[in-house]
CSV table of C-alpha atoms and ligand atoms in Angstrom, one decimal:
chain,number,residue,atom,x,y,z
G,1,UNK,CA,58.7,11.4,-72.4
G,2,UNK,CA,61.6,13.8,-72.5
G,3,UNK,CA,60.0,16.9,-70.6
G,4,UNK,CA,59.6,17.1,-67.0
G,5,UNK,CA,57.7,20.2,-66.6
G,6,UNK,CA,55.7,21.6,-69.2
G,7,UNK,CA,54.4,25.3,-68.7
G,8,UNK,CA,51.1,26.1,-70.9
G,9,UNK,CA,49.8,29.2,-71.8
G,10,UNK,CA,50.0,30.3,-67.9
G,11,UNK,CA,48.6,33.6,-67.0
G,12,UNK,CA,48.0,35.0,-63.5
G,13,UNK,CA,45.9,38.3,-62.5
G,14,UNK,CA,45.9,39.6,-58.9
G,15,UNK,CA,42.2,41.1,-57.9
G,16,UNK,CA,42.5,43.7,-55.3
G,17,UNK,CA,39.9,45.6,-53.7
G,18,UNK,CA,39.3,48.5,-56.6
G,19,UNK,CA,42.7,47.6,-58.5
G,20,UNK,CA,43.3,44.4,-61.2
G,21,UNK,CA,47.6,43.6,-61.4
G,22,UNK,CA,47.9,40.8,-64.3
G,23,UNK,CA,51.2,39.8,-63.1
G,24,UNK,CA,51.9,37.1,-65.6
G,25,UNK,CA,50.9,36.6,-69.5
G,26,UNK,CA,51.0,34.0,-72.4
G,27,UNK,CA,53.7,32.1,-70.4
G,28,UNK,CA,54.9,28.8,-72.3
G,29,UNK,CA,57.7,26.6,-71.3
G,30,UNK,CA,59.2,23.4,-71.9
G,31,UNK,CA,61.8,22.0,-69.5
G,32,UNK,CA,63.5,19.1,-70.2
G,33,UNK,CA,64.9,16.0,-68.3
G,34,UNK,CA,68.2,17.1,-66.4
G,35,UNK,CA,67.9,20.6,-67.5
G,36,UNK,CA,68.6,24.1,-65.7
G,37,UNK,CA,66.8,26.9,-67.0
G,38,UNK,CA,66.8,30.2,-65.2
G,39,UNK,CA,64.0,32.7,-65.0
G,40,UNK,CA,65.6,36.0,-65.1
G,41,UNK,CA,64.7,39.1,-64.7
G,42,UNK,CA,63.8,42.3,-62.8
G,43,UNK,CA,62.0,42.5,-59.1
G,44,UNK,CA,58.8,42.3,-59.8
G,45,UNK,CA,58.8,40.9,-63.2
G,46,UNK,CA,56.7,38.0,-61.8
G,47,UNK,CA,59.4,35.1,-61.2
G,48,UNK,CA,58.1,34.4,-57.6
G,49,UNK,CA,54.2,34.3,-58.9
G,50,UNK,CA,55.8,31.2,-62.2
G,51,UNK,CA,57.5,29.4,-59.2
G,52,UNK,CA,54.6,29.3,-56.8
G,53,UNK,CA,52.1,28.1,-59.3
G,54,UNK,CA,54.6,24.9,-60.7
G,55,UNK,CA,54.7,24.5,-57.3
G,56,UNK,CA,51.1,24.4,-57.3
G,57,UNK,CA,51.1,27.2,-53.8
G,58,UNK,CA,49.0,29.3,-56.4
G,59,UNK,CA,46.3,29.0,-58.6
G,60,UNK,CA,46.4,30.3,-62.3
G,61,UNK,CA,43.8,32.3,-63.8
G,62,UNK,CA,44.1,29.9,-67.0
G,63,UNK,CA,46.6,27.5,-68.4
G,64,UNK,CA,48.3,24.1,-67.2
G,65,UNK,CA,51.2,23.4,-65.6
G,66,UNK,CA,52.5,19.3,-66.2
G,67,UNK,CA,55.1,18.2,-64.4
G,68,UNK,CA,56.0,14.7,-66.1
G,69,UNK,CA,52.6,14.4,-67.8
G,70,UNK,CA,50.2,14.5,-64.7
G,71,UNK,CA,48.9,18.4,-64.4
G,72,UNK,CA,49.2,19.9,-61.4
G,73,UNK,CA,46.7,20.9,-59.1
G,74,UNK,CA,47.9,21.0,-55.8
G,75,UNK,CA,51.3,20.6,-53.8
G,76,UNK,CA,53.4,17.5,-54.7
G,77,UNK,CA,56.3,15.6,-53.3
G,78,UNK,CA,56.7,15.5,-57.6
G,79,UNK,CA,58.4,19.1,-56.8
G,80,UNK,CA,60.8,20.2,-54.4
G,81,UNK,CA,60.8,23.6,-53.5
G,82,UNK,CA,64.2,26.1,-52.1
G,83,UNK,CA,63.2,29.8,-50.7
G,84,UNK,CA,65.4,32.4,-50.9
G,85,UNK,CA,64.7,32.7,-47.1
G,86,UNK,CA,65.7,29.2,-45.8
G,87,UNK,CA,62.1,28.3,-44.6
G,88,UNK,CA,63.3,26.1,-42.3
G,89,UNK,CA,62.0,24.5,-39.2
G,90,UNK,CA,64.0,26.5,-36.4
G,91,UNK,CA,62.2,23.9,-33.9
G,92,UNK,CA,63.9,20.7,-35.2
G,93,UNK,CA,67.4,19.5,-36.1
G,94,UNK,CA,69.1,19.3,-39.4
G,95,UNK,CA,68.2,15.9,-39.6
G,96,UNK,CA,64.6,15.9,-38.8
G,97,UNK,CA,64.2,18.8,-41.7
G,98,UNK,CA,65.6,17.3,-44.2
G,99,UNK,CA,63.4,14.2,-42.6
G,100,UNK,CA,60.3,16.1,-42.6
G,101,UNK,CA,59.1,15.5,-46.6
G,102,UNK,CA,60.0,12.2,-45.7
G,103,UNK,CA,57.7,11.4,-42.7
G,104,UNK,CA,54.5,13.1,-44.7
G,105,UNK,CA,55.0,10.4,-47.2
G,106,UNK,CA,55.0,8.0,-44.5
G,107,UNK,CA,58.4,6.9,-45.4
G,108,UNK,CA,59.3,4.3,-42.4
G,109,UNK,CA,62.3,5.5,-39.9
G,110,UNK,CA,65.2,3.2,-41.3
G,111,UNK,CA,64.6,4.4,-44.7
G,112,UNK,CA,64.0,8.1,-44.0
G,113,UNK,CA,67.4,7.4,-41.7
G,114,UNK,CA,69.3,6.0,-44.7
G,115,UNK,CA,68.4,8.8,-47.0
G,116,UNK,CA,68.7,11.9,-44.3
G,117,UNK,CA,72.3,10.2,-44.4
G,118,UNK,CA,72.4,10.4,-48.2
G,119,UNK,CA,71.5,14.1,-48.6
G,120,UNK,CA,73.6,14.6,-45.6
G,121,UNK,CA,76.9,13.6,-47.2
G,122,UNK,CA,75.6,15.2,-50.7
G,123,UNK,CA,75.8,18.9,-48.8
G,124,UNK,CA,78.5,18.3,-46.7
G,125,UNK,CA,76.6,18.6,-43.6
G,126,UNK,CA,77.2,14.9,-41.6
G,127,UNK,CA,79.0,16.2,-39.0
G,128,UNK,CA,75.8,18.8,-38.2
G,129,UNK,CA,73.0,16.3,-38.1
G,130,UNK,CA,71.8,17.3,-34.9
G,131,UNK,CA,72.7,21.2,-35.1
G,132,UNK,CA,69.8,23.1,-34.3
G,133,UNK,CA,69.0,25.5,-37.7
G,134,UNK,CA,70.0,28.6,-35.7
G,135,UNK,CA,73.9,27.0,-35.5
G,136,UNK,CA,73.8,27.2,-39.3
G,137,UNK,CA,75.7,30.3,-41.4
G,138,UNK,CA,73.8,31.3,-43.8
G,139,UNK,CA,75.4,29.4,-46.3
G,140,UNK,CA,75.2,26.3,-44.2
G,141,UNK,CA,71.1,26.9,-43.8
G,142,UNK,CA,70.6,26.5,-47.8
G,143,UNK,CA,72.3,23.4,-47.5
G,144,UNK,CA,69.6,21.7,-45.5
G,145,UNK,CA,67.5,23.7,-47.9
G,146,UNK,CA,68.3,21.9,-51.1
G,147,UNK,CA,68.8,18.6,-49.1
G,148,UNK,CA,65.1,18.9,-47.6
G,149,UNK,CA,64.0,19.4,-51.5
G,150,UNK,CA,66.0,16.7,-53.0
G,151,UNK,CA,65.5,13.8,-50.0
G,152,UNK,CA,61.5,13.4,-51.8
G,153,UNK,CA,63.5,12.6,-55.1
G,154,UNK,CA,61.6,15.1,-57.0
G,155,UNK,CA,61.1,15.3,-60.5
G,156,UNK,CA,61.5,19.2,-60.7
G,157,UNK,CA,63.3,21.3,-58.1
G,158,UNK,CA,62.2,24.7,-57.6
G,159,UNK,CA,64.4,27.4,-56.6
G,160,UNK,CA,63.4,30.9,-55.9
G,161,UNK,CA,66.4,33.0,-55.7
G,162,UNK,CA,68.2,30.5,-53.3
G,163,UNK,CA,71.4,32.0,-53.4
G,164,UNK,CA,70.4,35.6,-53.3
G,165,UNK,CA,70.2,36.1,-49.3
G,166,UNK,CA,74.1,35.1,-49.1
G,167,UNK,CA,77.5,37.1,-49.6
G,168,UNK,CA,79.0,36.9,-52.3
G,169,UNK,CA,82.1,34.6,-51.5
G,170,UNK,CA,79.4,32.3,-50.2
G,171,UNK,CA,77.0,32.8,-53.2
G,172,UNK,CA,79.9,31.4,-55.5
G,173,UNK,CA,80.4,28.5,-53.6
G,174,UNK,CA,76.8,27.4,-53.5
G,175,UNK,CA,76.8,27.7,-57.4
G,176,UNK,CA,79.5,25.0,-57.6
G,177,UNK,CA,78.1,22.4,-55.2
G,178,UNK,CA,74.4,23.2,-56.9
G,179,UNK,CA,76.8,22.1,-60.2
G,180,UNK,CA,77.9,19.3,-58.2
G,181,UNK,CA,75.1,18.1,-56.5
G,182,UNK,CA,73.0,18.3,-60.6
G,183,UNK,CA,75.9,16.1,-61.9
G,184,UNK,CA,75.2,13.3,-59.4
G,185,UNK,CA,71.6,13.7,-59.1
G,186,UNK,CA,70.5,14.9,-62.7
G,187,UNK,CA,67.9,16.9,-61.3
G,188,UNK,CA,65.2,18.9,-63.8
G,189,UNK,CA,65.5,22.6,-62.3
G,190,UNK,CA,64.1,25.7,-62.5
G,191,UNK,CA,65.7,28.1,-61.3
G,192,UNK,CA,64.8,31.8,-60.5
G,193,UNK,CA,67.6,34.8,-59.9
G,194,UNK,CA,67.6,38.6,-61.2
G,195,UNK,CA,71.6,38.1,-61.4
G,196,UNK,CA,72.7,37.8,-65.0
G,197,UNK,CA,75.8,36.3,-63.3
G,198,UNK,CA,74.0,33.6,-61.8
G,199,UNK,CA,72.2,32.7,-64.4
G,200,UNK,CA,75.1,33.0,-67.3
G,201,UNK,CA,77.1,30.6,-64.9
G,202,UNK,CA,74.6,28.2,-63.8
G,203,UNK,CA,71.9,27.8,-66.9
G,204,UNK,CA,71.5,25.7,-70.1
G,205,UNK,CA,68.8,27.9,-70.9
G,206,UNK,CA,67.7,31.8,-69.6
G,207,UNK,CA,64.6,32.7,-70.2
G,208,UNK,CA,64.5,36.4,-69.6
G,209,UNK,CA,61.3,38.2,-68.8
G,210,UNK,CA,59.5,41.3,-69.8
G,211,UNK,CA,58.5,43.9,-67.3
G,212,UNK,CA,55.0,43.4,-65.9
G,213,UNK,CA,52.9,41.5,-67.1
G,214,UNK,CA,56.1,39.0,-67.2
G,215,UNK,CA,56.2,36.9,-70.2
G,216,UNK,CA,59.0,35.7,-72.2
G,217,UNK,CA,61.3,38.6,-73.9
G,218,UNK,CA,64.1,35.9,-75.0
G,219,UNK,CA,65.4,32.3,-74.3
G,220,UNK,CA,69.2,32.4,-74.4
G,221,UNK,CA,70.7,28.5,-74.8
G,222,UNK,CA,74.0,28.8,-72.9
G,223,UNK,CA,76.5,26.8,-74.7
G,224,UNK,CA,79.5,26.0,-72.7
G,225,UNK,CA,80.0,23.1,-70.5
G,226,UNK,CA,80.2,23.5,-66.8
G,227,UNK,CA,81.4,24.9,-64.3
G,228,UNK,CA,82.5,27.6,-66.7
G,229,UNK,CA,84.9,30.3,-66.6
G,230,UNK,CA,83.5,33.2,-65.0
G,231,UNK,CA,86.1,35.7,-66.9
G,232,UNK,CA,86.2,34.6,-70.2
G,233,UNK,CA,85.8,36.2,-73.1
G,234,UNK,CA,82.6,34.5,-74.4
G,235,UNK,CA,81.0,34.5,-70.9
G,236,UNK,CA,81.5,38.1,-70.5
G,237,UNK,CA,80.4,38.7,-73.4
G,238,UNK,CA,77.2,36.7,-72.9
G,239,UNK,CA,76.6,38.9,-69.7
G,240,UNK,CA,77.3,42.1,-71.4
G,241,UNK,CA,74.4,41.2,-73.9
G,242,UNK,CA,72.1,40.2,-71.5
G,243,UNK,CA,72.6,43.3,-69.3
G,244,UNK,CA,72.0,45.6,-72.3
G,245,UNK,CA,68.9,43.8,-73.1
G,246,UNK,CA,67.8,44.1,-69.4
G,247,UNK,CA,68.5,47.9,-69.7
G,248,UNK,CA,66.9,48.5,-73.3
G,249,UNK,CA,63.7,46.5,-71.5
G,250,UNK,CA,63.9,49.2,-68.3
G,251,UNK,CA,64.0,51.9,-70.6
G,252,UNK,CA,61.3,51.1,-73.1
G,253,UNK,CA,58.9,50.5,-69.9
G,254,UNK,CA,59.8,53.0,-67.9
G,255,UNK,CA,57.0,56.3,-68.0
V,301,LIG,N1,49.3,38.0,-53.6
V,301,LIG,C1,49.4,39.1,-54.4
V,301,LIG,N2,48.4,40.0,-54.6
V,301,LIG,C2,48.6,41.1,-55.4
V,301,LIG,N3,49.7,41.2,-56.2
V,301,LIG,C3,50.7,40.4,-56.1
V,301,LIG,C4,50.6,39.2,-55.2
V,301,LIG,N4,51.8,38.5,-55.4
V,301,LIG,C5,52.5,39.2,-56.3
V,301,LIG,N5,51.9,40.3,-56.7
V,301,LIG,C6,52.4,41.2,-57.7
V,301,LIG,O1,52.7,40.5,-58.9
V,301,LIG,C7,53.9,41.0,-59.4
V,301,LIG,C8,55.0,40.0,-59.5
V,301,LIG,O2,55.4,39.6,-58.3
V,301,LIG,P1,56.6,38.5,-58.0
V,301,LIG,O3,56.1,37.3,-58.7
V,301,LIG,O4,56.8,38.4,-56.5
V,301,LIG,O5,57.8,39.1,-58.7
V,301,LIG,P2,59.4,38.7,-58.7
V,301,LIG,O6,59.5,37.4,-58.0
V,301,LIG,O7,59.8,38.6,-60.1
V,301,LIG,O8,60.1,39.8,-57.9
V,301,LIG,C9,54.3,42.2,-58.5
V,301,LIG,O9,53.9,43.4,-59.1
V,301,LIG,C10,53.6,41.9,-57.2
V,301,LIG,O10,53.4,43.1,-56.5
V,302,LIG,MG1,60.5,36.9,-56.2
């Protein structure tokens, strides 16, 4: 099977008290094996709401979501999951959170060892194993982020805005060891950001949103291979584009 996550028809409306909000509509996605796609698109536009119900945190109103042809109903080690706000465990060390997927699955201590030492190396964290998480720059904290999601080996990795709580100096390094880390592990992502930037520089595919109810305005294949040149011509240009559809989409929605 070539896809990893398959997205179906997905819709999702929030019941309030006196008030409906259909947050998501007519959603359909393929993702293939090894591929980055990028949601992208305005606060609000219902990114978060797509992440949460892959990751199975949510429950759609209708449609499926398959992640490598077993439909998900629940949480899953199958998925790996990076907040934009760290979500770590401030209580143990580095170690024991990227550990901690790990010991649910009942992995025994030698092998969990072995691969807290993998993921370790992968981020460039060995010699802060036994930091406590409030030692950690931000930058640093994202680390043990993305090496907690990947230790399970997960078939999809979820991120939701990962990089978007960092400065910018840091934010551009965390692109090109997430570039790094996806050439040696060939991890399926899907990725969430409202920065064209981000997206234009990380992405095969962008799928950009509509307003709410978010569905899918436009799927952009970017072309290049990576890490690409943030100030060429084409990639400019490919930003400019995607900015003015953005804008035309804010304007048409706007009352
Ligand atoms: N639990 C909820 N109850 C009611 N409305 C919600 C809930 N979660 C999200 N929403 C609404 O759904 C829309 C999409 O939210 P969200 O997915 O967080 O957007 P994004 O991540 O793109 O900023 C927003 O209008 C938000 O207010
Ligand atoms: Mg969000």
């Amino acid at each position: 099977m070539n896809e990893s996550l398959s997205i179906k028809n997905l819709e999702k409306v929030f019941k309030t008290e006196d008030d409906e909000v259909v947050a998501i509509a007519d959603f359909n996605l393929d993702v293939k094996k090894g591929e980055l796609v990028s949601l992208l698109g305005p606060s609000g536009c219902g990114k978060t709401t797509i992440l949460r119900m892959v990751a199975g945190l949510l429950e759609p109103s209708s449609g499926d979501v398959v992640v490598a042809g077993n439909k998900v109903s629940g949480p899953g080690s199958d998925r790996g999951m990076v907040f934009q706000e760290f979500a770590l465990f401030p209580w143990r060390s580095v170690r024991k959170n990227i550990e901690f997927g790990l010991e649910l699955s009942g992995v025994p201590k030698a092998e969990r060892e072995q691969r807290a030492n993998e993921y370790l190396e992968m981020v460039g964290l060995e010699r802060f194993a036994d930091a406590r998480i409030h030692e950690l720059s931000g930058g640093m904290k994202q680390r043990v982020g993305i090496a907690r999601a990947l230790a399970n080996d997960p078939e999809v990795l979820l991120m939701d805005e990962p990089f978007g709580a960092l400065d910018a100096q840091t934010r551009n390094i965390m692109q090109k060891e997430l570039l790094k880390i996806i050439k040696r592990t060939e991890k399926t992502i899907l990725f969430v950001t409202h920065s064209v930037d981000e997206a234009v520089f990380l992405s095969d595919r962008i799928v950009v949103l509509t307003k709410r109810p978010g569905s899918i305005k436009e799927i952009i294949e970017v072309p290049w291979p990576r890490p690409r040149d943030r100030a060429s011509p084409e990639v400019t240009e490919m930003r400019k584009s995607i900015l003015d559809e953005l804008e035309k989409e804010n304007v048409m929605n706007d009352d």
